Amino acid sequence: MANFSGGPRDDYRVGLPFAGRWREVLNTDAEIYGGSDLGNFGEVAAQAIAAHGFDQSLALTVPPLGFLVLKAAAPPAAR
């Protein structure tokens, strides 16, 4: 998820293929990279709200001029 604008995007909804908790693997606005440390506190839980053709989604805080990479904290078992 990238935000190339100069302002943050709060409650930006992104559809997901499966529910669960999603971990922030990379946030380019993190303090360790010299950023303002705006983000999702390291992890965010999916909600049962449909978005982008999926039955569940995340409401993210996307920092200005930043890039987020998320990973499922516990991916679903193979079927």
mmCIF file with all atom_site columns, C-alpha atoms in Angstrom:
data_model
loop_
_atom_site.group_PDB
_atom_site.id
_atom_site.type_symbol
_atom_site.label_atom_id
_atom_site.label_alt_id
_atom_site.label_comp_id
_atom_site.label_asym_id
_atom_site.label_entity_id
_atom_site.label_seq_id
_atom_site.pdbx_PDB_ins_code
_atom_site.Cartn_x
_atom_site.Cartn_y
_atom_site.Cartn_z
_atom_site.occupancy
_atom_site.B_iso_or_equiv
_atom_site.pdbx_formal_charge
_atom_site.auth_seq_id
_atom_site.auth_comp_id
_atom_site.auth_asym_id
_atom_site.auth_atom_id
_atom_site.pdbx_PDB_model_num
ATOM 1  C CA . MET A 1 1  ? 0.000   0.000   0.000  1.00 0.00 ? 1  MET A CA 1
ATOM 2  C CA . ALA A 1 2  ? 1.511   3.309   -1.047 1.00 0.00 ? 2  ALA A CA 1
ATOM 3  C CA . ASN A 1 3  ? 0.461   6.878   -0.370 1.00 0.00 ? 3  ASN A CA 1
ATOM 4  C CA . PHE A 1 4  ? 2.203   9.412   -2.582 1.00 0.00 ? 4  PHE A CA 1
ATOM 5  C CA . SER A 1 5  ? 0.187   12.371  -1.279 1.00 0.00 ? 5  SER A CA 1
ATOM 6  C CA . GLY A 1 6  ? 1.390   14.784  1.380  1.00 0.00 ? 6  GLY A CA 1
ATOM 7  C CA . GLY A 1 7  ? -1.367  13.869  3.831  1.00 0.00 ? 7  GLY A CA 1
ATOM 8  C CA . PRO A 1 8  ? -2.147  10.699  5.790  1.00 0.00 ? 8  PRO A CA 1
ATOM 9  C CA . ARG A 1 9  ? -5.094  8.483   4.860  1.00 0.00 ? 9  ARG A CA 1
ATOM 10 C CA . ASP A 1 10 ? -7.034  7.413   7.957  1.00 0.00 ? 10 ASP A CA 1
ATOM 11 C CA . ASP A 1 11 ? -9.467  4.483   7.854  1.00 0.00 ? 11 ASP A CA 1
ATOM 12 C CA . TYR A 1 12 ? -8.398  3.539   4.320  1.00 0.00 ? 12 TYR A CA 1
ATOM 13 C CA . ARG A 1 13 ? -10.264 0.292   3.685  1.00 0.00 ? 13 ARG A CA 1
ATOM 14 C CA . VAL A 1 14 ? -8.573  -2.594  1.841  1.00 0.00 ? 14 VAL A CA 1
ATOM 15 C CA . GLY A 1 15 ? -10.301 -5.897  1.007  1.00 0.00 ? 15 GLY A CA 1
ATOM 16 C CA . LEU A 1 16 ? -8.679  -9.162  2.116  1.00 0.00 ? 16 LEU A CA 1
ATOM 17 C CA . PRO A 1 17 ? -8.812  -12.752 0.870  1.00 0.00 ? 17 PRO A CA 1
ATOM 18 C CA . PHE A 1 18 ? -9.171  -14.058 4.449  1.00 0.00 ? 18 PHE A CA 1
ATOM 19 C CA . ALA A 1 19 ? -9.820  -12.813 7.978  1.00 0.00 ? 19 ALA A CA 1
ATOM 20 C CA . GLY A 1 20 ? -7.385  -12.641 10.870 1.00 0.00 ? 20 GLY A CA 1
ATOM 21 C CA . ARG A 1 21 ? -4.671  -10.356 12.154 1.00 0.00 ? 21 ARG A CA 1
ATOM 22 C CA . TRP A 1 22 ? -2.287  -8.667  9.734  1.00 0.00 ? 22 TRP A CA 1
ATOM 23 C CA . ARG A 1 23 ? 1.206   -7.571  10.757 1.00 0.00 ? 23 ARG A CA 1
ATOM 24 C CA . GLU A 1 24 ? 2.969   -4.469  9.472  1.00 0.00 ? 24 GLU A CA 1
ATOM 25 C CA . VAL A 1 25 ? 6.203   -5.859  8.017  1.00 0.00 ? 25 VAL A CA 1
ATOM 26 C CA . LEU A 1 26 ? 7.407   -2.515  6.631  1.00 0.00 ? 26 LEU A CA 1
ATOM 27 C CA . ASN A 1 27 ? 6.317   1.048   7.262  1.00 0.00 ? 27 ASN A CA 1
ATOM 28 C CA . THR A 1 28 ? 8.606   3.577   5.574  1.00 0.00 ? 28 THR A CA 1
ATOM 29 C CA . ASP A 1 29 ? 7.285   6.276   7.919  1.00 0.00 ? 29 ASP A CA 1
ATOM 30 C CA . ALA A 1 30 ? 8.611   4.422   10.991 1.00 0.00 ? 30 ALA A CA 1
ATOM 31 C CA . GLU A 1 31 ? 10.828  6.358   13.372 1.00 0.00 ? 31 GLU A CA 1
ATOM 32 C CA . ILE A 1 32 ? 13.813  4.079   12.638 1.00 0.00 ? 32 ILE A CA 1
ATOM 33 C CA . TYR A 1 33 ? 13.733  5.381   9.038  1.00 0.00 ? 33 TYR A CA 1
ATOM 34 C CA . GLY A 1 34 ? 13.481  9.009   10.161 1.00 0.00 ? 34 GLY A CA 1
ATOM 35 C CA . GLY A 1 35 ? 9.703   9.200   9.736  1.00 0.00 ? 35 GLY A CA 1
ATOM 36 C CA . SER A 1 36 ? 6.920   10.508  11.946 1.00 0.00 ? 36 SER A CA 1
ATOM 37 C CA . ASP A 1 37 ? 6.000   6.965   13.129 1.00 0.00 ? 37 ASP A CA 1
ATOM 38 C CA . LEU A 1 38 ? 2.429   7.169   11.821 1.00 0.00 ? 38 LEU A CA 1
ATOM 39 C CA . GLY A 1 39 ? 0.963   3.740   11.187 1.00 0.00 ? 39 GLY A CA 1
ATOM 40 C CA . ASN A 1 40 ? -1.065  0.871   12.585 1.00 0.00 ? 40 ASN A CA 1
ATOM 41 C CA . PHE A 1 41 ? 0.828   0.055   15.798 1.00 0.00 ? 41 PHE A CA 1
ATOM 42 C CA . GLY A 1 42 ? 2.433   -2.997  14.184 1.00 0.00 ? 42 GLY A CA 1
ATOM 43 C CA . GLU A 1 43 ? -0.701  -5.083  13.686 1.00 0.00 ? 43 GLU A CA 1
ATOM 44 C CA . VAL A 1 44 ? -4.342  -4.705  12.692 1.00 0.00 ? 44 VAL A CA 1
ATOM 45 C CA . ALA A 1 45 ? -7.320  -7.081  12.756 1.00 0.00 ? 45 ALA A CA 1
ATOM 46 C CA . ALA A 1 46 ? -9.579  -7.763  9.786  1.00 0.00 ? 46 ALA A CA 1
ATOM 47 C CA . GLN A 1 47 ? -13.238 -6.805  10.058 1.00 0.00 ? 47 GLN A CA 1
ATOM 48 C CA . ALA A 1 48 ? -16.279 -8.489  8.503  1.00 0.00 ? 48 ALA A CA 1
ATOM 49 C CA . ILE A 1 49 ? -16.865 -5.502  6.209  1.00 0.00 ? 49 ILE A CA 1
ATOM 50 C CA . ALA A 1 50 ? -16.878 -6.186  2.472  1.00 0.00 ? 50 ALA A CA 1
ATOM 51 C CA . ALA A 1 51 ? -14.446 -4.246  0.263  1.00 0.00 ? 51 ALA A CA 1
ATOM 52 C CA . HIS A 1 52 ? -12.868 -4.727  -3.164 1.00 0.00 ? 52 HIS A CA 1
ATOM 53 C CA . GLY A 1 53 ? -14.810 -7.934  -3.810 1.00 0.00 ? 53 GLY A CA 1
ATOM 54 C CA . PHE A 1 54 ? -13.815 -9.623  -0.540 1.00 0.00 ? 54 PHE A CA 1
ATOM 55 C CA . ASP A 1 55 ? -15.981 -10.356 2.520  1.00 0.00 ? 55 ASP A CA 1
ATOM 56 C CA . GLN A 1 56 ? -13.468 -8.926  5.007  1.00 0.00 ? 56 GLN A CA 1
ATOM 57 C CA . SER A 1 57 ? -11.201 -5.902  5.078  1.00 0.00 ? 57 SER A CA 1
ATOM 58 C CA . LEU A 1 58 ? -8.788  -3.759  7.059  1.00 0.00 ? 58 LEU A CA 1
ATOM 59 C CA . ALA A 1 59 ? -9.162  -0.096  7.974  1.00 0.00 ? 59 ALA A CA 1
ATOM 60 C CA . LEU A 1 60 ? -5.610  1.210   7.719  1.00 0.00 ? 60 LEU A CA 1
ATOM 61 C CA . THR A 1 61 ? -3.769  4.378   8.581  1.00 0.00 ? 61 THR A CA 1
ATOM 62 C CA . VAL A 1 62 ? -1.534  5.017   5.589  1.00 0.00 ? 62 VAL A CA 1
ATOM 63 C CA . PRO A 1 63 ? 1.191   7.589   6.339  1.00 0.00 ? 63 PRO A CA 1
ATOM 64 C CA . PRO A 1 64 ? 1.904   10.505  3.993  1.00 0.00 ? 64 PRO A CA 1
ATOM 65 C CA . LEU A 1 65 ? 4.566   9.871   1.375  1.00 0.00 ? 65 LEU A CA 1
ATOM 66 C CA . GLY A 1 66 ? 4.851   6.362   2.770  1.00 0.00 ? 66 GLY A CA 1
ATOM 67 C CA . PHE A 1 67 ? 4.637   2.702   1.905  1.00 0.00 ? 67 PHE A CA 1
ATOM 68 C CA . LEU A 1 68 ? 3.188   -0.170  3.962  1.00 0.00 ? 68 LEU A CA 1
ATOM 69 C CA . VAL A 1 69 ? 3.736   -3.904  3.573  1.00 0.00 ? 69 VAL A CA 1
ATOM 70 C CA . LEU A 1 70 ? 1.397   -6.200  5.509  1.00 0.00 ? 70 LEU A CA 1
ATOM 71 C CA . LYS A 1 71 ? 1.546   -9.942  6.104  1.00 0.00 ? 71 LYS A CA 1
ATOM 72 C CA . ALA A 1 72 ? -1.018  -12.269 7.625  1.00 0.00 ? 72 ALA A CA 1
ATOM 73 C CA . ALA A 1 73 ? 0.032   -12.956 11.228 1.00 0.00 ? 73 ALA A CA 1
ATOM 74 C CA . ALA A 1 74 ? -1.283  -16.533 10.932 1.00 0.00 ? 74 ALA A CA 1
ATOM 75 C CA . PRO A 1 75 ? -2.231  -17.541 7.381  1.00 0.00 ? 75 PRO A CA 1
ATOM 76 C CA . PRO A 1 76 ? -5.133  -20.001 7.035  1.00 0.00 ? 76 PRO A CA 1
ATOM 77 C CA . ALA A 1 77 ? -4.293  -23.697 6.834  1.00 0.00 ? 77 ALA A CA 1
ATOM 78 C CA . ALA A 1 78 ? -4.095  -25.178 3.353  1.00 0.00 ? 78 ALA A CA 1
ATOM 79 C CA . ARG A 1 79 ? -7.344  -26.791 2.246  1.00 0.00 ? 79 ARG A CA 1
#
